[in-house]
Short mmCIF file of C-alpha atoms in Angstrom, two decimals:
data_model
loop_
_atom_site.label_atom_id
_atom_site.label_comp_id
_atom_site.label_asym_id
_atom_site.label_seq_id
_atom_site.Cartn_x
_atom_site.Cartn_y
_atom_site.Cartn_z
CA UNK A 1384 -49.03 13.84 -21.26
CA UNK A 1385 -46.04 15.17 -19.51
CA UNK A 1386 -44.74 11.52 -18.82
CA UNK A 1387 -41.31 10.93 -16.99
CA UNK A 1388 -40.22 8.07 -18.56
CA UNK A 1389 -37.89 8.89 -21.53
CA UNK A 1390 -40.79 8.76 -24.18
CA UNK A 1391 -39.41 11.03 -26.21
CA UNK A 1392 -35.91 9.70 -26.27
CA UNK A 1393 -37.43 5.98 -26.82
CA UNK A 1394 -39.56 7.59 -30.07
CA UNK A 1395 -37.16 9.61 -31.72
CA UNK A 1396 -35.54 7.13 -34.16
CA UNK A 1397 -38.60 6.38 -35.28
CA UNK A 1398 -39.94 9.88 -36.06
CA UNK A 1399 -40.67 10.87 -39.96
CA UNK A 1400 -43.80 11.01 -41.68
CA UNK A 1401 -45.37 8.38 -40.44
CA UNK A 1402 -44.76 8.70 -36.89
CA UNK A 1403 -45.59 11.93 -34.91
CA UNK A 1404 -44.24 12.89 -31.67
CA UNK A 1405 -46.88 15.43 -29.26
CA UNK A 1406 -45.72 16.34 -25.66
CA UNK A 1407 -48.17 18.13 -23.39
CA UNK A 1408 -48.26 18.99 -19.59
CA UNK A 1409 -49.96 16.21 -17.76
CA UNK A 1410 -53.75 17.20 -18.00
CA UNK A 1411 -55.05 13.40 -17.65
CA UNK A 1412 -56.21 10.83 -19.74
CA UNK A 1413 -58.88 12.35 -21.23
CA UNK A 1414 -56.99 15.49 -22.50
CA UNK A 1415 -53.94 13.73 -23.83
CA UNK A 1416 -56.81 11.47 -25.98
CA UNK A 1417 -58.31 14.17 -26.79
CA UNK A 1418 -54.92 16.39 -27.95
CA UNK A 1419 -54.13 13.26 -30.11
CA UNK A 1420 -57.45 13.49 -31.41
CA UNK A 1421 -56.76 16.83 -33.09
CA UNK A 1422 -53.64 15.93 -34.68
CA UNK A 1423 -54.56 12.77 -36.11
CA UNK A 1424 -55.00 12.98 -39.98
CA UNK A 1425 -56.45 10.20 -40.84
CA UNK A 1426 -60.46 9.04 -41.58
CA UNK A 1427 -59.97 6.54 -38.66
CA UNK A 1428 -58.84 6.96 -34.98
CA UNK A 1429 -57.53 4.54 -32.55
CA UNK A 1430 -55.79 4.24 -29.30
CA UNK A 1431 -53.46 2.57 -27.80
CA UNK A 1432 -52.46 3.22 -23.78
CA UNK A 1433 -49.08 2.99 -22.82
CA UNK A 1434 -49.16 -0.40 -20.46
CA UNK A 1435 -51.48 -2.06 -23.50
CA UNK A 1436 -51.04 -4.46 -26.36
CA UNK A 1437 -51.84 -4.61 -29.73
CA UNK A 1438 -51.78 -7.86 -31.97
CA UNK A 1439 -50.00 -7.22 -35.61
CA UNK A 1440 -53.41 -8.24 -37.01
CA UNK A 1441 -55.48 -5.48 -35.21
CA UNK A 1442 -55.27 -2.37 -37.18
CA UNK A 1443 -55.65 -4.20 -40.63
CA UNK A 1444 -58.77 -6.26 -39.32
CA UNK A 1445 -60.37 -3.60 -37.75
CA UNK A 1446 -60.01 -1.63 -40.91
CA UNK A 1447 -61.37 -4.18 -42.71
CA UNK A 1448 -64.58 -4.29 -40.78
CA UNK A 1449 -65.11 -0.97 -41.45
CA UNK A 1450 -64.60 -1.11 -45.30
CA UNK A 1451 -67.26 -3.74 -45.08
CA UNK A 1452 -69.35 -1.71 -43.02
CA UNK A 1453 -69.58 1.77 -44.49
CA UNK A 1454 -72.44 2.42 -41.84
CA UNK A 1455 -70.86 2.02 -38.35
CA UNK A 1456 -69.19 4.61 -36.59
CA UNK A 1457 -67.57 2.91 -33.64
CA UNK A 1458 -65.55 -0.75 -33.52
CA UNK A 1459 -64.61 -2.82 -30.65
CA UNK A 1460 -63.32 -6.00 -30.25
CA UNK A 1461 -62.01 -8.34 -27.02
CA UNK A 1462 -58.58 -7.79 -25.28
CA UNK A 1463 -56.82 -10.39 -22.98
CA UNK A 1464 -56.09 -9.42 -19.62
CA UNK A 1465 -52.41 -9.36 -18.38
CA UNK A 1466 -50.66 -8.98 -15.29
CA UNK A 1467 -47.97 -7.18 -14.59
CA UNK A 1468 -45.52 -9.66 -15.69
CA UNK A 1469 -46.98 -10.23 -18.71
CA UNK A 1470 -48.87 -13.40 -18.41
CA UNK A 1471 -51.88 -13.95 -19.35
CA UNK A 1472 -54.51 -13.86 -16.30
CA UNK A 1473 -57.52 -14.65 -18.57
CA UNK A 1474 -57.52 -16.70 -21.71
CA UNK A 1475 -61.28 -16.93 -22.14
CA UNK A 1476 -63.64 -14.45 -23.66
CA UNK A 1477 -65.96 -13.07 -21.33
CA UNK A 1478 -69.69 -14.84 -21.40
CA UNK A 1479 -71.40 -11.41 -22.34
CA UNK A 1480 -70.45 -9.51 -24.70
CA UNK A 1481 -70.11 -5.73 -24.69
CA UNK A 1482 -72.84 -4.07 -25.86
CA UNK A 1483 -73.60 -1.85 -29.21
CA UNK A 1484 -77.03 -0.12 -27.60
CA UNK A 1485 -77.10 3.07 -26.16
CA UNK A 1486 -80.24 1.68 -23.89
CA UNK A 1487 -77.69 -1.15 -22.38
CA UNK A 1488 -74.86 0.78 -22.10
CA UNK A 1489 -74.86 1.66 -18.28
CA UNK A 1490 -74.92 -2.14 -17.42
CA UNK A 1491 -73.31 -4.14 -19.90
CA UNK A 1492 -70.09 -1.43 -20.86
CA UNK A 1493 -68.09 -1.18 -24.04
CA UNK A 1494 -64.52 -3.23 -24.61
CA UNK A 1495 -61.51 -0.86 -23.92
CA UNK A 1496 -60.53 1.98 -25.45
CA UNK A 1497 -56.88 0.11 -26.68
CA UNK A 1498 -59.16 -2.51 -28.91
CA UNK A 1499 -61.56 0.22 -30.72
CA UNK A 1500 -61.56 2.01 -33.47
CA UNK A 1501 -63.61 4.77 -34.69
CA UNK A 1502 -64.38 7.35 -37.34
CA UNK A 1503 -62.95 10.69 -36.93
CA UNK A 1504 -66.26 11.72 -38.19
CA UNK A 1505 -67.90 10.95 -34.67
CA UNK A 1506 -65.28 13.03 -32.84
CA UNK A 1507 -66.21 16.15 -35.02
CA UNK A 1508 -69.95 15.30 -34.37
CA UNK A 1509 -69.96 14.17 -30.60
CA UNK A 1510 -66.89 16.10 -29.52
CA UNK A 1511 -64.17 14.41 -27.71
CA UNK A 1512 -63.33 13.01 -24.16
CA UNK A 1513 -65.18 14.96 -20.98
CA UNK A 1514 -61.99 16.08 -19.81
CA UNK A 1515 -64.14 16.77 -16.11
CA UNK A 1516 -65.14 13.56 -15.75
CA UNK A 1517 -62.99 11.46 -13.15
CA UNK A 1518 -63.26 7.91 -14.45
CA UNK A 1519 -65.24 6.08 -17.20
CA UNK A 1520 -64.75 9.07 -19.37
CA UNK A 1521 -64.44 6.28 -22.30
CA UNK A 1522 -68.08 4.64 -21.39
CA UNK A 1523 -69.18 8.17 -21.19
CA UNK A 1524 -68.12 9.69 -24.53
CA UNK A 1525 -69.79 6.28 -26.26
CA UNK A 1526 -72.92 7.22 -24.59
CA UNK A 1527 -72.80 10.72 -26.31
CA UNK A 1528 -71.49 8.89 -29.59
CA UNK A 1529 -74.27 5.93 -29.60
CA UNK A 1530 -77.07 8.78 -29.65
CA UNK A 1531 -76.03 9.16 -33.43
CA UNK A 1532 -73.72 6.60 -34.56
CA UNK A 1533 -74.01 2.81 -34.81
CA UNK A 1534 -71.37 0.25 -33.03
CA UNK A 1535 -70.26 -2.74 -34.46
CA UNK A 1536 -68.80 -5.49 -31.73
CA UNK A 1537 -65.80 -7.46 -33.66
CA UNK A 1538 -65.82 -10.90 -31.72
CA UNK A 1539 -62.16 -11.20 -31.94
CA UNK A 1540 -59.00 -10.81 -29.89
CA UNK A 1541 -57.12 -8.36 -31.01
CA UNK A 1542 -54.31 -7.04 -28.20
CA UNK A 1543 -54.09 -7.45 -24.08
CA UNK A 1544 -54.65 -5.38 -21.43
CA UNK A 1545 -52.18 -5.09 -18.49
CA UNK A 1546 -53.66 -5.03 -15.18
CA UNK A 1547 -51.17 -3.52 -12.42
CA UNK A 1548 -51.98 -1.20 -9.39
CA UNK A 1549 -51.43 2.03 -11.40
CA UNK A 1550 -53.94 1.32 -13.55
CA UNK A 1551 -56.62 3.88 -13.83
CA UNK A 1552 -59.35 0.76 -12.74
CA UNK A 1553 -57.72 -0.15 -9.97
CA UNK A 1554 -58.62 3.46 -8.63
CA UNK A 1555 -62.11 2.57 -7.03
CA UNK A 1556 -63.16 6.60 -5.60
CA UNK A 1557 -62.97 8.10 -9.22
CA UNK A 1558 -64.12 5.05 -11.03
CA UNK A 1559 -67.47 5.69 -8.13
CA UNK A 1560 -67.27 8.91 -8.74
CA UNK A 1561 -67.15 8.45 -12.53
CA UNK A 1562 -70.20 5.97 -12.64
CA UNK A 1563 -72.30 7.71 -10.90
CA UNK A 1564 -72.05 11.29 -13.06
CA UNK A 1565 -72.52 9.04 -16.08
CA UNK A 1566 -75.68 7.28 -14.75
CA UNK A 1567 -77.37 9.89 -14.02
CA UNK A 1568 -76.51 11.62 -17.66
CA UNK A 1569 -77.63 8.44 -19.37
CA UNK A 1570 -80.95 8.07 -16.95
CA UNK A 1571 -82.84 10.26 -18.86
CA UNK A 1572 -81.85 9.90 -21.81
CA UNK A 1573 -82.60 6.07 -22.55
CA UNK A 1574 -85.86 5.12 -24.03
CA UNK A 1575 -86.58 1.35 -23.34
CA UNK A 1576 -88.35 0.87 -20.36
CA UNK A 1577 -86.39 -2.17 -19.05
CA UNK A 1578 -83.08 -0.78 -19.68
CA UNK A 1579 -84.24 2.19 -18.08
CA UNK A 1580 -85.35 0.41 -14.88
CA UNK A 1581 -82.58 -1.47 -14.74
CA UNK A 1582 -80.09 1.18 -14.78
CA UNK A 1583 -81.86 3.43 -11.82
CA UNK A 1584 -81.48 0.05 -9.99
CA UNK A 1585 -77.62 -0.20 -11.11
CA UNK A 1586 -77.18 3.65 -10.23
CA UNK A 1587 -78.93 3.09 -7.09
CA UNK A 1588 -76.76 0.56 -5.87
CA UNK A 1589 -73.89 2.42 -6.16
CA UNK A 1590 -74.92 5.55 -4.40
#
């Protein structure tokens, strides 16, 4: 995505069937997912972000899952949280859980996009990333994508996320910005009552 730090140079001994080199013009995040997207081959799609981590274990256990679950769609699992050095900041999983409901999706979120997985299937249904939307463009594409497809959550850690202060989190007016276009999407769109109050309240509170 028209990056300027010798990723081409650092990939090209590896290059050959199984690895695949694709340089665009930066576009953002959403378009250089969504670019990779259309020249993956394979029945199953994942991602991995440039400052991220994945365990040796993930791929082969996520794949797993899905063998054993010919139903779901989408898969994903917990990712530690490290700094920029590194370290671990949090060793323990988070209370909650991220949900697999559409209904709870506003509130509750989905893990990140480095520890999913998902059928290549529900990109040709669903389409791909909103390449307009300024932040949360992955919570919004799995509220298009849990309209039709089921979720499973995979209780397991498979891979860290680096927290620094590029990352696109740490930018708080397109993360607003992001939130709020996907609220008000979602608002009418979810069915249970109590979810449904509770995310106008959510949405409220951050207008």
């Amino acid at each position: 995505d028209g990056g300027t730090d010798h990723t081409r140079e650092a990939v090209a001994p590896y290059l050959g069937k199984r690895v695949r080199y694709v340089y665009q013009h930066n576009r953002g995040l959403s378009a250089a997912r969504n670019t990779g997207i259309r020249h993956a081959r394979g029945e199953l799609v994942a991602f991995l972000d440039d400052d991220d981590i994945w365990f040796p274990h993930k791929l082969q256990r996520q794949v797993q899952v899905f063998q054993e679950h010919r139903e779901i769609g989408l898969l994903h699992a917990y990712l530690y949280r490290l700094d920029e050095r590194g370290r671990v900041i949090e060793l323990r999983k988070p209370e909650r859980e991220p949900t697999t409901r559409f209904d709870e999706l506003y509130l509750r979120g989905t893990g990140s996009p480095s520890s999913m997985m998902i059928r290549r299937e529900v990109f040709d249904t669903r389409s791909g990333f909103d390449e307009q939307i300024p932040g949360l463009e992955d919570l919004e594409f799995f509220s298009r994508a849990l309209e039709v497809f089921s979720c499973f959550f995979l209780p397991e850690v498979v891979g860290a996320y680096r927290e620094h202060a590029r990352t696109m989190t740490k930018n708080k007016a397109k993360m607003y910005d992001g939130r709020i276009i996907i609220g008000r999407r979602m608002l009418n769109k979810i069915r249970d009552p109590y979810w449904k109050q509770r995310t106008a309240m959510r949405l409220a509170r951050t207008l």
